[in-house]
PDB file of C-alpha atoms in Angstrom:
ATOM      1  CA  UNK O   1     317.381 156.757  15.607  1.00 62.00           C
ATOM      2  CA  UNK O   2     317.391 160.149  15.479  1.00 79.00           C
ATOM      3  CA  UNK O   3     315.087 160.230  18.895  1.00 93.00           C
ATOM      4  CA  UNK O   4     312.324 163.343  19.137  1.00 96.00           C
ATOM      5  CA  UNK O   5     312.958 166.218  16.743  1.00 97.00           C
ATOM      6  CA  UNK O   6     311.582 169.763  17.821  1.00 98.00           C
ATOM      7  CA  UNK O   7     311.988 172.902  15.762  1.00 97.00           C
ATOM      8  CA  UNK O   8     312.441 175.530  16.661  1.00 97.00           C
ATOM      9  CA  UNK O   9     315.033 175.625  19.432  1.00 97.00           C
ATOM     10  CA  UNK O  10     314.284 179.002  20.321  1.00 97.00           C
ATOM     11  CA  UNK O  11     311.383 181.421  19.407  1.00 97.00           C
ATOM     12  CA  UNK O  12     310.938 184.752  20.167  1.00 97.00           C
ATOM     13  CA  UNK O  13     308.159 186.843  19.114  1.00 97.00           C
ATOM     14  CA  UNK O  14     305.871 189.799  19.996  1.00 97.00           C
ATOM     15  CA  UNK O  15     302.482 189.359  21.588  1.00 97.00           C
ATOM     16  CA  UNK O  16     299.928 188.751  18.642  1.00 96.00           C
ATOM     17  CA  UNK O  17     302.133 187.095  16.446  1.00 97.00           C
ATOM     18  CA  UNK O  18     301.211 183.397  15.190  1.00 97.00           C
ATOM     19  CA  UNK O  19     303.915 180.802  16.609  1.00 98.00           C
ATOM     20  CA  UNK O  20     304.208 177.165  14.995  1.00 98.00           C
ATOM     21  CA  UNK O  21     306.060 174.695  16.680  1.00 98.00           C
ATOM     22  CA  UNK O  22     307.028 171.467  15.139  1.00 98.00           C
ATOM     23  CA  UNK O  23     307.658 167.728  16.170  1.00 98.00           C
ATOM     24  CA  UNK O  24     308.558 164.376  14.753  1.00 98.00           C
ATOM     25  CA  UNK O  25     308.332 161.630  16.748  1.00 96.00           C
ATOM     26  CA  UNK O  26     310.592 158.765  16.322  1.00 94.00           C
ATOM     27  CA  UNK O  27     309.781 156.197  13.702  1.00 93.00           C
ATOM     28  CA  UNK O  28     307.464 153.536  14.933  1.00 90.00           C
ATOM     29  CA  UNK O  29     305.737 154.888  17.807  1.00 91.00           C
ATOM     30  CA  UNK O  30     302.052 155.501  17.731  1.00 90.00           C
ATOM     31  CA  UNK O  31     301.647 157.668  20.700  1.00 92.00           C
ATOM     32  CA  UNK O  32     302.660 161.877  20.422  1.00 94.00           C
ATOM     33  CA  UNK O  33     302.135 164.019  23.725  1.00 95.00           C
ATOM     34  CA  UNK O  34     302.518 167.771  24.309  1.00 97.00           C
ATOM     35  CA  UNK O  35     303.583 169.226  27.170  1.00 96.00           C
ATOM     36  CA  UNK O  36     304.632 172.907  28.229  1.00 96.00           C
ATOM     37  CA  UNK O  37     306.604 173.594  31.200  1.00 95.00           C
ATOM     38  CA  UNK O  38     307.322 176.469  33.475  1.00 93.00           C
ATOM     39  CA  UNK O  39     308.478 177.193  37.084  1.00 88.00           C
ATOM     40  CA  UNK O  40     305.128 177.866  38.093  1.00 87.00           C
ATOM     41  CA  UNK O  41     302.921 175.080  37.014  1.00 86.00           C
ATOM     42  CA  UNK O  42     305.551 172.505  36.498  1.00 87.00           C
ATOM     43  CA  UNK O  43     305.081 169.754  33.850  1.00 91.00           C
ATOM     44  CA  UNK O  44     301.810 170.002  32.195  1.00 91.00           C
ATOM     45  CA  UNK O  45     299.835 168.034  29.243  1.00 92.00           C
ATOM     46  CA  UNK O  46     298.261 169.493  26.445  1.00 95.00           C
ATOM     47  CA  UNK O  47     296.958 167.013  24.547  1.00 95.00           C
ATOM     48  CA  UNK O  48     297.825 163.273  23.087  1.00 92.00           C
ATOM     49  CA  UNK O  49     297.470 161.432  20.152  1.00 94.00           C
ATOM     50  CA  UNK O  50     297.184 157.691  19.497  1.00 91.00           C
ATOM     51  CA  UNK O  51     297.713 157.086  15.759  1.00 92.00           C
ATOM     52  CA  UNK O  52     297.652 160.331  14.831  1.00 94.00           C
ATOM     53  CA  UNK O  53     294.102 161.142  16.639  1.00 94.00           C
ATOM     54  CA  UNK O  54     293.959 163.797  18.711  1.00 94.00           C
ATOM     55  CA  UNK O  55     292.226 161.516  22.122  1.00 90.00           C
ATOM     56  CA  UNK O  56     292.705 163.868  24.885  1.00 90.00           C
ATOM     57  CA  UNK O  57     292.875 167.969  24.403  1.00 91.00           C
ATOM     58  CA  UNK O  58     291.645 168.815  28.076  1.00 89.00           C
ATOM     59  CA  UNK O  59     295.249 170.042  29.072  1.00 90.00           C
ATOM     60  CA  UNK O  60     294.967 172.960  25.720  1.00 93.00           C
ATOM     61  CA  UNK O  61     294.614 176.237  27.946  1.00 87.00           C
ATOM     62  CA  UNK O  62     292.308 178.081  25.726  1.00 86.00           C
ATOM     63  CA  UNK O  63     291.178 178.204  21.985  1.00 91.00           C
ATOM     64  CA  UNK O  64     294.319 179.877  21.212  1.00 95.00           C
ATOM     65  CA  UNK O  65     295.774 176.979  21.024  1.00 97.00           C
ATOM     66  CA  UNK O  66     295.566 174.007  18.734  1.00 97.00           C
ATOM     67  CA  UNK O  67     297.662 170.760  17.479  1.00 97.00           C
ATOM     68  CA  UNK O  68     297.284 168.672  14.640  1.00 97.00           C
ATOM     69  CA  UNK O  69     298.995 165.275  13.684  1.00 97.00           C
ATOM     70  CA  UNK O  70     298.567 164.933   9.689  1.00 96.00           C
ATOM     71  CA  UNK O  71     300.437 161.750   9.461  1.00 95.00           C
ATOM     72  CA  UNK O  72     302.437 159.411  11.397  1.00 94.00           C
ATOM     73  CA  UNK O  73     305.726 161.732  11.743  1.00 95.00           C
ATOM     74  CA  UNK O  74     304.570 164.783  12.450  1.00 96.00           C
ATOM     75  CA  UNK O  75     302.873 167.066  14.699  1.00 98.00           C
ATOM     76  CA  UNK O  76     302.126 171.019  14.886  1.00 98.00           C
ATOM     77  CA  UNK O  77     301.113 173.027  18.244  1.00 98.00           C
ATOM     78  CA  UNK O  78     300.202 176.242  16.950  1.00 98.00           C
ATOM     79  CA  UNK O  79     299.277 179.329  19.313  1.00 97.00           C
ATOM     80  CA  UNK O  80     297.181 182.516  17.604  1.00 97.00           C
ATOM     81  CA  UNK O  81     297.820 185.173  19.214  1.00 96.00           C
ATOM     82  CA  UNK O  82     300.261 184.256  21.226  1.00 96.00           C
ATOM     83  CA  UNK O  83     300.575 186.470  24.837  1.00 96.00           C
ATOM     84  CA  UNK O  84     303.525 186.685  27.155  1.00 96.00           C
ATOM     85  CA  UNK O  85     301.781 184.034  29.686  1.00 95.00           C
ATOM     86  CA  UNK O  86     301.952 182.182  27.208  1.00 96.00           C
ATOM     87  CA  UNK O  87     306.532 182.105  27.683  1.00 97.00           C
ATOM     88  CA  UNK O  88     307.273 178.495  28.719  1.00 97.00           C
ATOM     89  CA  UNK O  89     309.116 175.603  27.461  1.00 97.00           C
ATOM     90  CA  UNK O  90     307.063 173.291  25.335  1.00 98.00           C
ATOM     91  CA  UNK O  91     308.053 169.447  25.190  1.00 98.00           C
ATOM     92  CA  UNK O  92     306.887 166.915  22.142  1.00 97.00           C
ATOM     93  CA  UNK O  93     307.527 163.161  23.306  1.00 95.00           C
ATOM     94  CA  UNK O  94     306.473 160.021  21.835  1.00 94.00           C
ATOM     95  CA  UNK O  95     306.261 156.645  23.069  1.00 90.00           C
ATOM     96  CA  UNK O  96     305.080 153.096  21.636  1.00 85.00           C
ATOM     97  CA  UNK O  97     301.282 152.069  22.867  1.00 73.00           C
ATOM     98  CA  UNK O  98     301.801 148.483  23.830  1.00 64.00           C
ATOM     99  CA  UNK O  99     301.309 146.277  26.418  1.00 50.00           C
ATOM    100  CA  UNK O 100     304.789 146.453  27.539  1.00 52.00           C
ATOM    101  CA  UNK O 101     306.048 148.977  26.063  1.00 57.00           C
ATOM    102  CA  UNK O 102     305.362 152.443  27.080  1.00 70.00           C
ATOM    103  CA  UNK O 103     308.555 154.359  27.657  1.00 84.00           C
ATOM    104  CA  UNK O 104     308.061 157.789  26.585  1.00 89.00           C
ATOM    105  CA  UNK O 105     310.893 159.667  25.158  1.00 92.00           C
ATOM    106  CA  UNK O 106     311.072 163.415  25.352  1.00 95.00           C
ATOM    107  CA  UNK O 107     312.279 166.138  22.623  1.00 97.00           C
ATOM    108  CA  UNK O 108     314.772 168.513  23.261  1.00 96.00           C
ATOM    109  CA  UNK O 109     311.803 171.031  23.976  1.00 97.00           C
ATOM    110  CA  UNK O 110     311.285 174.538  22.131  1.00 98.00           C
ATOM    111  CA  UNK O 111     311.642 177.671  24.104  1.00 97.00           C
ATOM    112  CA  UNK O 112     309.221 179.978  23.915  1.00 98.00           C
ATOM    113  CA  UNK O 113     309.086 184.049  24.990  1.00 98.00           C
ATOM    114  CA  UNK O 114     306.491 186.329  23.948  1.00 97.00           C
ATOM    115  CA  UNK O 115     307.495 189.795  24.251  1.00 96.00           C
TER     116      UNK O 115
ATOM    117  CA  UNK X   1     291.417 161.568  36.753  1.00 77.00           C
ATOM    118  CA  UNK X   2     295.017 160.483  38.380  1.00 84.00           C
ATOM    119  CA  UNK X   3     297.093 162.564  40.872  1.00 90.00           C
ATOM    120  CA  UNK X   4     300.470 162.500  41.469  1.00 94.00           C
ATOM    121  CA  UNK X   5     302.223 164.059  44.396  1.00 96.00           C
ATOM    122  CA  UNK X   6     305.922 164.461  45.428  1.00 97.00           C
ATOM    123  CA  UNK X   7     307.824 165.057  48.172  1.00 96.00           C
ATOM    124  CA  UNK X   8     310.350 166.693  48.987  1.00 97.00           C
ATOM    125  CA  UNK X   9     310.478 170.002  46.269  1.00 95.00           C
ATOM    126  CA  UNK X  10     314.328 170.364  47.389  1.00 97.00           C
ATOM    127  CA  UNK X  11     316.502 167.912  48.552  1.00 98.00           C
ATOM    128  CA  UNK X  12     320.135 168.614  49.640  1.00 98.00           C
ATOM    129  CA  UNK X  13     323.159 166.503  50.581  1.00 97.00           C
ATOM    130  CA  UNK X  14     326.253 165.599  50.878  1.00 97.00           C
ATOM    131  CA  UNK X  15     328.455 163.773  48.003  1.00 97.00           C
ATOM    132  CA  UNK X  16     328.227 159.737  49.162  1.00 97.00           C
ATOM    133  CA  UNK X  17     325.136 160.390  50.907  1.00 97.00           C
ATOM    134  CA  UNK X  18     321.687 158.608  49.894  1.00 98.00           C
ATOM    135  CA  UNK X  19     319.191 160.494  48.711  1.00 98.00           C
ATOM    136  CA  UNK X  20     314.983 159.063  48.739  1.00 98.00           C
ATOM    137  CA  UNK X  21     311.980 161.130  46.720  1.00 98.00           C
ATOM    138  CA  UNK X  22     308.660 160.265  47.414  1.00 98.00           C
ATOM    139  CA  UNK X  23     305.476 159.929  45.185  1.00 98.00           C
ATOM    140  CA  UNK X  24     301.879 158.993  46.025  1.00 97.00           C
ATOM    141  CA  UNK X  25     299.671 158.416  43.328  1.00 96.00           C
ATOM    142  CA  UNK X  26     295.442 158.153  43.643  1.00 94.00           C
ATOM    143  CA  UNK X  27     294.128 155.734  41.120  1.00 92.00           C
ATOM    144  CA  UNK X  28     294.835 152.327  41.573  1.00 90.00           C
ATOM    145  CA  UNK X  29     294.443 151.545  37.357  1.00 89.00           C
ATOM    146  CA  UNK X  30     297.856 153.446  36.920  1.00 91.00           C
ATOM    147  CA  UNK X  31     300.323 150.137  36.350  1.00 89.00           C
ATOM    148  CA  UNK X  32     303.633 152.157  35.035  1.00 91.00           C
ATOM    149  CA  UNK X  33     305.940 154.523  37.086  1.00 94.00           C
ATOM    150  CA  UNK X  34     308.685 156.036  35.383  1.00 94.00           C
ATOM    151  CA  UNK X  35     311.342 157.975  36.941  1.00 96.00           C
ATOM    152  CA  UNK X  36     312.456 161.511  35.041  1.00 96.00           C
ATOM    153  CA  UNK X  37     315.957 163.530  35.359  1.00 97.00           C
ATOM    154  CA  UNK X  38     315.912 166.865  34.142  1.00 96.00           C
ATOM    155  CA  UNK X  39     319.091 168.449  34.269  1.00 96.00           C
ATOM    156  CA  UNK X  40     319.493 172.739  33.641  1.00 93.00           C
ATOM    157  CA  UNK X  41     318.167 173.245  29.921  1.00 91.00           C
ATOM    158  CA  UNK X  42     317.764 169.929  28.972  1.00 94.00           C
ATOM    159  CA  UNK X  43     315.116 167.483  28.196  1.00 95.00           C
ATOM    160  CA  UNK X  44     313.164 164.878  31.192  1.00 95.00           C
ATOM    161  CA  UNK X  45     315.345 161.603  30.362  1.00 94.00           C
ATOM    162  CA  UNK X  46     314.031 158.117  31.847  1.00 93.00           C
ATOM    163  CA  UNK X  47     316.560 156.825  34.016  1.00 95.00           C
ATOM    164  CA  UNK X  48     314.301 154.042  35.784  1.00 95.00           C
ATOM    165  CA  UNK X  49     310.623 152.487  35.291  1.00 93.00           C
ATOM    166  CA  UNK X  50     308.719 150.228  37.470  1.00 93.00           C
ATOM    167  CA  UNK X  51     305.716 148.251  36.540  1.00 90.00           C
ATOM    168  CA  UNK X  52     302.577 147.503  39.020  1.00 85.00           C
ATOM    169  CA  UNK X  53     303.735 143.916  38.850  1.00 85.00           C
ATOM    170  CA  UNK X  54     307.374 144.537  40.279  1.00 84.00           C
ATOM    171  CA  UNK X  55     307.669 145.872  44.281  1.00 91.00           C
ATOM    172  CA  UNK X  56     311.794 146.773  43.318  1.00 94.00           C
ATOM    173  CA  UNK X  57     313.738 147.474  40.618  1.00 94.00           C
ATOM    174  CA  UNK X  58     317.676 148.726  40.631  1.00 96.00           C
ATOM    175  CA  UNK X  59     320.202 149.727  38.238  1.00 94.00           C
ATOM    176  CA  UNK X  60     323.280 150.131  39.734  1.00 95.00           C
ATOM    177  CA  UNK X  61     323.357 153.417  42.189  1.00 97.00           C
ATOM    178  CA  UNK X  62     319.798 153.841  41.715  1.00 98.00           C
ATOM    179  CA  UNK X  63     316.523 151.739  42.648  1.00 97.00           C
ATOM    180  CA  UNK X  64     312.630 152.563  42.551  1.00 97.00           C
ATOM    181  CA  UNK X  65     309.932 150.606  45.056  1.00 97.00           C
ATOM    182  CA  UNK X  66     306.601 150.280  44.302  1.00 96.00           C
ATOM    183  CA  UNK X  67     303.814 149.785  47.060  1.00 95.00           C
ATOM    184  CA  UNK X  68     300.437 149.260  45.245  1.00 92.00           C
ATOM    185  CA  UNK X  69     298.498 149.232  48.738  1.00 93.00           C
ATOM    186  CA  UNK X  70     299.630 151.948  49.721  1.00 94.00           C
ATOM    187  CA  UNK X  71     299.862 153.663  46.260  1.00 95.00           C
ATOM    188  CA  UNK X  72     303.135 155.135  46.652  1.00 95.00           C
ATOM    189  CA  UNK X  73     306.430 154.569  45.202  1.00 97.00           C
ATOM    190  CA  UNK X  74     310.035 156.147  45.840  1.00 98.00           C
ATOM    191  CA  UNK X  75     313.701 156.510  44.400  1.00 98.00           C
ATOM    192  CA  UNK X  76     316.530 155.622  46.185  1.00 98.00           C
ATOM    193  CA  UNK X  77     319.435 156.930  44.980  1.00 98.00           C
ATOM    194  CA  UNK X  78     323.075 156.083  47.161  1.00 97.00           C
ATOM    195  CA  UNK X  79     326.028 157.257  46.891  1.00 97.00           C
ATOM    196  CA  UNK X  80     324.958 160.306  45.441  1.00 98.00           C
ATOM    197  CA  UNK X  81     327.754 162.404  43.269  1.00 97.00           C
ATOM    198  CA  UNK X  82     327.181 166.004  42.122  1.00 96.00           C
ATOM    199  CA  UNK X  83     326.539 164.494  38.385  1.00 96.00           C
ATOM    200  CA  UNK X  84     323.629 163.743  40.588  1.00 97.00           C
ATOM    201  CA  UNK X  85     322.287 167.414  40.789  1.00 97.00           C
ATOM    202  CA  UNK X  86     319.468 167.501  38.599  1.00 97.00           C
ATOM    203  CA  UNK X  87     315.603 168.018  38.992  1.00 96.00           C
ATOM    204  CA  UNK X  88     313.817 164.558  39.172  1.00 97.00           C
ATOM    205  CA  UNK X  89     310.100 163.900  38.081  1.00 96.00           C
ATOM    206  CA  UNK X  90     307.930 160.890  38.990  1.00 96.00           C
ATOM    207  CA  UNK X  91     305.019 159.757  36.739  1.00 94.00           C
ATOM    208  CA  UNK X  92     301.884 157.323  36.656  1.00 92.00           C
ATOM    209  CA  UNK X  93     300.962 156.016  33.728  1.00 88.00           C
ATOM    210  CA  UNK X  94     296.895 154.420  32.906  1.00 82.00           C
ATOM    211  CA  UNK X  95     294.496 154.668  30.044  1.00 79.00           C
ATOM    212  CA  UNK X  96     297.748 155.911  28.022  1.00 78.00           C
ATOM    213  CA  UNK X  97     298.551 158.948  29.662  1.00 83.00           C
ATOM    214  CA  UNK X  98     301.619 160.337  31.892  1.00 88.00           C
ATOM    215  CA  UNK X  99     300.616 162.208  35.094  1.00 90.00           C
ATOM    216  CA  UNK X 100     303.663 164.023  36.538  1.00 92.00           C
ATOM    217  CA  UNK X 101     304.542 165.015  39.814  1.00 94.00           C
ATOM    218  CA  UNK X 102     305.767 168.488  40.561  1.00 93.00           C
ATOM    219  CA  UNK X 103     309.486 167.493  40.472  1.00 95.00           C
ATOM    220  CA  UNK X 104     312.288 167.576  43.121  1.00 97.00           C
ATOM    221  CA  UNK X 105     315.845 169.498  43.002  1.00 96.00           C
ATOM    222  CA  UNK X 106     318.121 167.497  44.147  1.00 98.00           C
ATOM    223  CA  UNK X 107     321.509 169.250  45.398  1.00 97.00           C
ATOM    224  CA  UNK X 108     324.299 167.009  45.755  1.00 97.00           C
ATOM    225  CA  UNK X 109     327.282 168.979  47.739  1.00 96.00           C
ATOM    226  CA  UNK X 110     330.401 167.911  47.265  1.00 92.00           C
TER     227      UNK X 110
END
């Protein structure tokens, strides 16, 4: 398996601009989590899905922001406008929902700066 | 909701030496604690989990304790190496989602 795909690596854009970042979980796992990350506020959750339902969006900072999961193996966090608070590192992972099985398993992350 | 603290934010020593990282976590539902490393630019990778129904788990140079009373649970980590170096995150884990702590550098000198 091909683990957690992210695309893009790397983004750069100007302040205002639309940004669309992408994630496929790996194959089998019911359970999709955003997270962004910076040296100020650490590791922080965005919002989770459990079979493709969105179930908790209380970590999405402001309306700016929004995710969707339209099927099974694949997810979208999309920020409109983007600002330059909004520069971090944003992580997709996935993990299987089951009793004993809830190792979650991180993407290589997207880099974001907002000029 | 849960809350995860961790202690220390840096952590320095010397190559051989052990190193221990401290979480405390608030709501007694959580039942999974996995163990993060984060090294410069890359992704959090799991390098040890412990369920509510274990008190100690090791693999090799590292091991993770669990003390539901007390709701706190550590990493032990001996004979460090500089490979070592790396930025480690705890977690609790209930009603399917991850609460992280803030993460501590760990330094390994050689």
């Amino acid at each position: 398996d091909a683990g957690v795909i992210q695309s893009p690596r790397h983004e750069v854009t100007e302040m205002g601009q639309e940004v669309t970042l992408r994630c496929k979980p790996i194959s089998g796992h019911n359970s999709l989590f955003w997270y962004r990350q910076t040296m100020m506020r650490g590791l922080e959750l965005l919002i989770y899905f459990n079979n493709n339902v969105p179930i908790d969006d209380s970590g999405m900072p402001e309306d700016r922001f929004s995710a969707k999961m339209p099927n099974a193996s694949f997810s979208t966090l999309k920020i409109q406008p983007s600002e330059p608070r909004d520069s971090a590192v944003y992580f997709c992972a996935s993990s299987l929902r089951e009793l004993a099985l809830n190792e979650q398993f991180f993407g290589p992350g997207t880099r974001l700066t907002v000029l | 909701g849960e809350n995860v603290e961790q202690h220390p934010s840096t952590l320095s020593v010397q190559e051989g030496d052990s190193a221990v990282i401290k979480c405390t976590y608030s709501d007694s539902a959580s039942n999974y604690f996995p163990w993060y490393k984060q090294e410069l630019g890359k992704r959090p990778q799991l390098i040890i989990d412990i369920r509510s129904n274990v008190g100690e788990k090791k693999d090799q140079r590292i091991a993770v304790t669990l003390n539901k009373t007390a709701k706190h649970f550590s990493l032990h980590i001996t004979e460090t190496q500089p490979e070592d170096s790396a930025v480690y995150f705890c977690a609790g884990y209930n009603f399917n989602k991850f609460y992280f702590g803030s993460g501590t550098k760990l330094n390994v000198k050689p």
